[in-house]
Coordinates of C-alpha atoms in Angstrom, one line a residue:
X1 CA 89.3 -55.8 68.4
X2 CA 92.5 -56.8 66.6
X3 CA 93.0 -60.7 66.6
X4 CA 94.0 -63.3 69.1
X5 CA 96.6 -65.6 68.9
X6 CA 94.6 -68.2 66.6
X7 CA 94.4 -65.4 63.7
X8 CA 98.0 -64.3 62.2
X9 CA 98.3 -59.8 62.7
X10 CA 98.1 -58.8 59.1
X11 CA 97.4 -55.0 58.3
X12 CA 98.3 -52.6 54.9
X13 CA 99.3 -49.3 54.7
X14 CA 100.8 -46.6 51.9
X15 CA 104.0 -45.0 51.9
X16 CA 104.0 -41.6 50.1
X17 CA 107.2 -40.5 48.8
X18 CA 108.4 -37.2 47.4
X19 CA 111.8 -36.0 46.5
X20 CA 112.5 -31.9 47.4
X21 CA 115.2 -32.1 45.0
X22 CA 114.1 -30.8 41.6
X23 CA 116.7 -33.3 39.7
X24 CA 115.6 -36.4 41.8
X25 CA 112.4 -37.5 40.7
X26 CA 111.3 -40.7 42.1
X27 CA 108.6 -41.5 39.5
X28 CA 111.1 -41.1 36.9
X29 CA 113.5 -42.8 38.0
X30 CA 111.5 -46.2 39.0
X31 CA 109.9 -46.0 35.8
X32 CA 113.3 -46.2 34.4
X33 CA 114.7 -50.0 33.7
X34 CA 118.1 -49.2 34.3
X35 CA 117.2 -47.0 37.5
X36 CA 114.5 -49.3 38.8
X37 CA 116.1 -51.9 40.6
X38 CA 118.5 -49.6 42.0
X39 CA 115.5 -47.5 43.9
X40 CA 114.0 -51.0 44.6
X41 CA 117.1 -51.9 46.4
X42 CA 116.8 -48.8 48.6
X43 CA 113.2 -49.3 49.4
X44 CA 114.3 -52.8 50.9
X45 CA 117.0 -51.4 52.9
X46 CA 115.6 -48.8 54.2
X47 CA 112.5 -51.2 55.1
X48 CA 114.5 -53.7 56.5
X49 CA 116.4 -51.2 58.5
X50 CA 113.0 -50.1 60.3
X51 CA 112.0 -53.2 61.0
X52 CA 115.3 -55.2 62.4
X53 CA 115.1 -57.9 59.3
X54 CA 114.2 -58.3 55.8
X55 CA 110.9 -59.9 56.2
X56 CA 109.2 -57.4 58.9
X57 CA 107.3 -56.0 55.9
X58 CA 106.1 -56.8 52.3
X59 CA 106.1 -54.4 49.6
X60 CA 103.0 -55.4 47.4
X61 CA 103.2 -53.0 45.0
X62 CA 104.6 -49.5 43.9
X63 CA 102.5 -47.1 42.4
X64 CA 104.0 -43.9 40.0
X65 CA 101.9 -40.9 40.4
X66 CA 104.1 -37.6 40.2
X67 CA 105.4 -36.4 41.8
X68 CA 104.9 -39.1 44.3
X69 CA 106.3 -42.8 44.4
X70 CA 103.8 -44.7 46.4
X71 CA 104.6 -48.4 47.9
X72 CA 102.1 -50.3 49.2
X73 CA 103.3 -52.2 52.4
X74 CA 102.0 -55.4 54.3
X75 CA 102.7 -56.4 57.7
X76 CA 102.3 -59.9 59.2
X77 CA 103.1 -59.0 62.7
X78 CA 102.4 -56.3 65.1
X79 CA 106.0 -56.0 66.1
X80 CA 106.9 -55.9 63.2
X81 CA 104.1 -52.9 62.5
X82 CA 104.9 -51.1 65.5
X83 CA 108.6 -51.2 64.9
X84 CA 108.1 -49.6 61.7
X85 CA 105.8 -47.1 63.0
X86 CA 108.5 -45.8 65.6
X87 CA 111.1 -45.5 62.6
X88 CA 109.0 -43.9 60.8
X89 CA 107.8 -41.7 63.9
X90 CA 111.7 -40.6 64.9
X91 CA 112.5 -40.3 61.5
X92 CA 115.2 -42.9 61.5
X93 CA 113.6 -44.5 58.2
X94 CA 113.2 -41.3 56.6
X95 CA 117.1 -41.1 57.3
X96 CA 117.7 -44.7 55.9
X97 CA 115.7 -44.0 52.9
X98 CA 117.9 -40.7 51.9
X99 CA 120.9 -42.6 52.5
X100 CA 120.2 -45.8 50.7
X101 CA 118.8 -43.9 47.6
X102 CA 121.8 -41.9 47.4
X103 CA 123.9 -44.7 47.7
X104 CA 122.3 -47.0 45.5
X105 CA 121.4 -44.3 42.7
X106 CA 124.8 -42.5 43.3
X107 CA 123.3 -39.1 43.1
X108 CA 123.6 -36.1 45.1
X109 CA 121.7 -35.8 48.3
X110 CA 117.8 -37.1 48.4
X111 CA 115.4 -35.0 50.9
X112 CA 112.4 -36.9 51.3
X113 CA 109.3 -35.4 52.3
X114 CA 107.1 -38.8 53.6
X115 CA 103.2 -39.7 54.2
X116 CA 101.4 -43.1 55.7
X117 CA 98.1 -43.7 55.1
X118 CA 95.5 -46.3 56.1
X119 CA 92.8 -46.0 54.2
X120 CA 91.2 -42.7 54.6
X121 CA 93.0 -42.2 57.7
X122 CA 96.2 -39.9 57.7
X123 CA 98.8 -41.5 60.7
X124 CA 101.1 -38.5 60.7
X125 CA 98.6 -36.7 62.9
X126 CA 98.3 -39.4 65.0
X127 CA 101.9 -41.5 65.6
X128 CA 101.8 -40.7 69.4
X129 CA 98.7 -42.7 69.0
X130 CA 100.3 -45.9 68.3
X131 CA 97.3 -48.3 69.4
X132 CA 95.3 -46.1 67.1
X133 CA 98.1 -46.1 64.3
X134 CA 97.8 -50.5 64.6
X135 CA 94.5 -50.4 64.8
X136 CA 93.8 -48.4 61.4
X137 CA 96.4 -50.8 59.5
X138 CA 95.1 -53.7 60.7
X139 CA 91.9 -52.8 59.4
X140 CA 93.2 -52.8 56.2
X141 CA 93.8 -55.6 54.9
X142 CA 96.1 -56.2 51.5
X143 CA 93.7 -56.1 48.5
X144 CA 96.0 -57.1 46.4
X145 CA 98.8 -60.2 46.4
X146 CA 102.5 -59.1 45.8
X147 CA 103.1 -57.0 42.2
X148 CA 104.7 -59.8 39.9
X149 CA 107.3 -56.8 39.0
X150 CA 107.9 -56.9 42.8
X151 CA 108.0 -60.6 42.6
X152 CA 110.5 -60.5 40.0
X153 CA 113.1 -57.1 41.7
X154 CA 112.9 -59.2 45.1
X155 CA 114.6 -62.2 43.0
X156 CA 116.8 -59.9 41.6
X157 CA 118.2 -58.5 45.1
X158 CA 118.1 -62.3 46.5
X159 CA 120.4 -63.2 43.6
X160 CA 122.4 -60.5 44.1
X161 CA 122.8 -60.9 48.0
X162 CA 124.0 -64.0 47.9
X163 CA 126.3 -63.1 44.8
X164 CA 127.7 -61.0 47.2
X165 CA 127.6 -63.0 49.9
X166 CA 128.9 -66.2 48.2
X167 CA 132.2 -64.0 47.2
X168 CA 132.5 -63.1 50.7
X169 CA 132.2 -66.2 51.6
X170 CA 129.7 -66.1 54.1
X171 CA 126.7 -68.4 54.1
X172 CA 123.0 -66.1 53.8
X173 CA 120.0 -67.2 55.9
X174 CA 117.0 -65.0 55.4
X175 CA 118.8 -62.4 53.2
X176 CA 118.9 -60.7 56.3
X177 CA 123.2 -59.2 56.1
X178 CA 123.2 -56.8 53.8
X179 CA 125.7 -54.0 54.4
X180 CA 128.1 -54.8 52.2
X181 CA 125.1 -54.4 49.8
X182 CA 124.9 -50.6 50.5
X183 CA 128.5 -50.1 49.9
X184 CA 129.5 -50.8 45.9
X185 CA 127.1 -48.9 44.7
X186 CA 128.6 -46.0 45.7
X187 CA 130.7 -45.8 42.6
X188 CA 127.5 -46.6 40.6
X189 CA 127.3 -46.0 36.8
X190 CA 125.5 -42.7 36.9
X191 CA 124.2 -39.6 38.7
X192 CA 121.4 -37.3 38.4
X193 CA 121.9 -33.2 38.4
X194 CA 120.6 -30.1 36.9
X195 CA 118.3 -32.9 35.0
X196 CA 120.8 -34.4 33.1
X197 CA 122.3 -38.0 33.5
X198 CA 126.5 -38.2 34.1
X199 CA 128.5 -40.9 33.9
X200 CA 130.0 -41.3 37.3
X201 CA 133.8 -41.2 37.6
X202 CA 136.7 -41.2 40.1
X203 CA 137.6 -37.6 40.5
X204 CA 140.7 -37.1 38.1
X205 CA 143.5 -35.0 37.8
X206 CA 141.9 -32.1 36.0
X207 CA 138.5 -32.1 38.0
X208 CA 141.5 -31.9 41.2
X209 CA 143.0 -28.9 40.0
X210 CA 140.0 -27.2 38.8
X211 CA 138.7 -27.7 42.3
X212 CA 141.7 -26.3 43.8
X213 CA 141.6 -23.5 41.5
X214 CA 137.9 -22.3 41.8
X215 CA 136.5 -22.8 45.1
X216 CA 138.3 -20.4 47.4
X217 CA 137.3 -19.9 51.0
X218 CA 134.3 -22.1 51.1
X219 CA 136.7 -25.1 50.5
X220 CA 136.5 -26.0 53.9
X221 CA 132.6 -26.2 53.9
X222 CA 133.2 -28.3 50.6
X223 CA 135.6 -30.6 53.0
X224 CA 132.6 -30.4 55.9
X225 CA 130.1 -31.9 53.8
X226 CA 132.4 -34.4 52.2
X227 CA 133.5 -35.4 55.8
X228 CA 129.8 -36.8 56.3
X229 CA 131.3 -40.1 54.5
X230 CA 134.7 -39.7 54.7
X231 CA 136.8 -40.1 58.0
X232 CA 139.9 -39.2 57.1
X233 CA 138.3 -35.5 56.8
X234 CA 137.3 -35.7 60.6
X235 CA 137.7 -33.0 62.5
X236 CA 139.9 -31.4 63.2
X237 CA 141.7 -32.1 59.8
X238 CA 140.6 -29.4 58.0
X239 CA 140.7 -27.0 60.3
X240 CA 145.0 -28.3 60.7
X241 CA 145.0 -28.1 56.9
X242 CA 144.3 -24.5 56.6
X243 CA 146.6 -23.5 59.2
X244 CA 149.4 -25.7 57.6
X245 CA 148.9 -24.6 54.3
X246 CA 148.0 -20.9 55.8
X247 CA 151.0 -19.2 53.2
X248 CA 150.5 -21.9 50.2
X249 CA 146.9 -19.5 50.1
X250 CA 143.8 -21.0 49.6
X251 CA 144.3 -22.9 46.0
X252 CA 146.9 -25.1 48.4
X253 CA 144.4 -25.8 51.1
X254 CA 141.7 -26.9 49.2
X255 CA 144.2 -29.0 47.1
X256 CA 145.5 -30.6 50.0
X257 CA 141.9 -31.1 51.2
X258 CA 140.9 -32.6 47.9
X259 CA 144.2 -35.2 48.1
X260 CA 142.9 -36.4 51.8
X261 CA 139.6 -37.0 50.5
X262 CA 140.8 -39.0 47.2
X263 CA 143.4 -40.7 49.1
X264 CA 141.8 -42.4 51.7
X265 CA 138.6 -43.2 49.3
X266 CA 140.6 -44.8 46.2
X267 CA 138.1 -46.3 43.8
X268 CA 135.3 -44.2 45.9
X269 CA 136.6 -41.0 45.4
X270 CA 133.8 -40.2 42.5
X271 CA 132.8 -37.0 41.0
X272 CA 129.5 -37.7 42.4
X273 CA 130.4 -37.5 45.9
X274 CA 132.3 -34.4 44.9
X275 CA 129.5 -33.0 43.0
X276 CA 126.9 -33.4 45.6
X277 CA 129.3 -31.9 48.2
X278 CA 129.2 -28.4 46.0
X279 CA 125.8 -28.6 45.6
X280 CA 125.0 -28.8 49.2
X281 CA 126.9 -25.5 49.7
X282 CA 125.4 -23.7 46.7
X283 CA 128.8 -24.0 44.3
X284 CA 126.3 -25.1 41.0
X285 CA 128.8 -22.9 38.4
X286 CA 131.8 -24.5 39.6
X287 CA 130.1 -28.1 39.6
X288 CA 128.8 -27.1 36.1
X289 CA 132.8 -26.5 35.4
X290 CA 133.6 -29.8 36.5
X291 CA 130.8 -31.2 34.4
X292 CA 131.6 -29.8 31.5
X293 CA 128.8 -27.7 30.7
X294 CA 129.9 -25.3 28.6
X295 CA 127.2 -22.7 28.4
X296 CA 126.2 -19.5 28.6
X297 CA 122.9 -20.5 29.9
X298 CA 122.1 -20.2 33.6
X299 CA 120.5 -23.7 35.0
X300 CA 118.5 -23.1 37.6

């Protein structure tokens, strides 16, 4: 029977992680000192989001084994546990996750495929179950205290919160306001695609006429996908775009799309953004163009 009131609820579980995306490969990238505290930083968030606060669950340790990243979790509470469960269940953390790793990594889009495991026993066959889901973590209990890498990343991010939080000047109990955390990293130093590392950028001049110039009609599924983040591209913009630019042609209403989008982004405008947007609608030789690669050889 799980405990009583006299004995604190502490259970353990691992979270399996796998990117779908060929260029994003989680492994690598924590295993990476420049790229490790960013994917750190998502892990908490995305945590924290699932659980309603920063301290619902521990991270003990993560664990490279390719193509998975594996993070051993601890839970001190059963609300805590079974709030995390129905994240994980409706897919809400799996949602965080993908948007917190883009964010923080500032790469193009990051499916997740996801696992939990107690033990031996598999929960995804049995979330409906969630007695039976409680149950199996409880009976696990942590072998292990918390990773001192772990120890020394969850510094890092307290530092860095109230860093933030100090120059907002807001006062930090528990770590536990953290969305302007999300938000900066946005324009981060680098991005991930075809395998290689870019420096991320604000979208210049050139990249804005080359744009223009190469995308034809599936501009407006260029400005669909950036419209995800960027509300100035709400509907129906786009669709009063290419009616007002209708004579300019097409090389006008994807230039007036592009200028909305940098516009009301400034500083977030990156090619990043702009980069993941084309790859989400299969436009790889025109990213490639904006990249620079200047090759005969086909990437695939």
């Amino acid at each position: 029977k799980m405990a009583g009131n006299s004995t604190p609820w502490i259970g353990s579980a691992y979270l399996f992680l796998q990117s779908t995306c060929k260029t994003v490969i989680l492994p690598s990238l924590y295993e990476s000192p420049q790229k490790k505290p960013s994917v750190f930083k998502a892990l908490k968030l995305a945590l924290a989001d699932s659980t309603g606060s920063m301290n619902g669950v521990d991270m003990l340790k993560v664990h490279c084994s390719h193509p998975h990243l594996i993070v051993q979790l601890k839970f001190c509470k059963r609300e805590n546990c079974l709030q995390f469960l129905q994240s994980y269940r409706e897919g809400t953390l799996q949602e965080s996750l993908q948007n917190h790793l883009q964010l923080s990594l500032a790469v193009t889009t990051v499916p997740l495929e996801m696992e939990l495991k107690a033990g031996s026993e598999h929960l995804d066959s049995m979330l409906k179950d969630e007695d039976h889901c409680l149950e199996c973590i409880y009976r696990q209990k942590p072998d292990r205290l918390r990773d001192e890498e772990i120890t020394e990343l969850e510094e890092c991010f307290k530092s860095l919160v109230v860093h933030q939080s100090i120059n907002n000047n807001r006062a930090v109990e528990d770590f536990t306001s953290l969305n302007s955390l999300s938000l900066p990293s946005s324009q981060g130093r680098s991005f991930i695609f075809q395998g290689q590392e870019f420096a991320n950028r604000t979208i210049t001049p050139d990249d804005h006429q080359k744009f223009a110039k190469l995308v034809s009609k599936k501009w407006k599924q260029v400005g669909r996908s950036l419209q995800k983040t960027c509300r100035a591209l709400r509907d129906p913009v786009i669709d009063n775009l290419a009616m007002e630019y209708d004579r300019e042609g097409l090389y006008e209403q994807a230039y007036q799309m592009l200028l909305r989008f940098i516009q009301s982004e400034g500083k977030k405008a990156t090619i990043a953004r702009l980069i993941s947007a084309l790859e989400e609608n299969g436009l790889l030789s025109l990213a490639e163009e904006l990249l620079g690669f200047h090759s005969n050889e086909d990437c695939s």
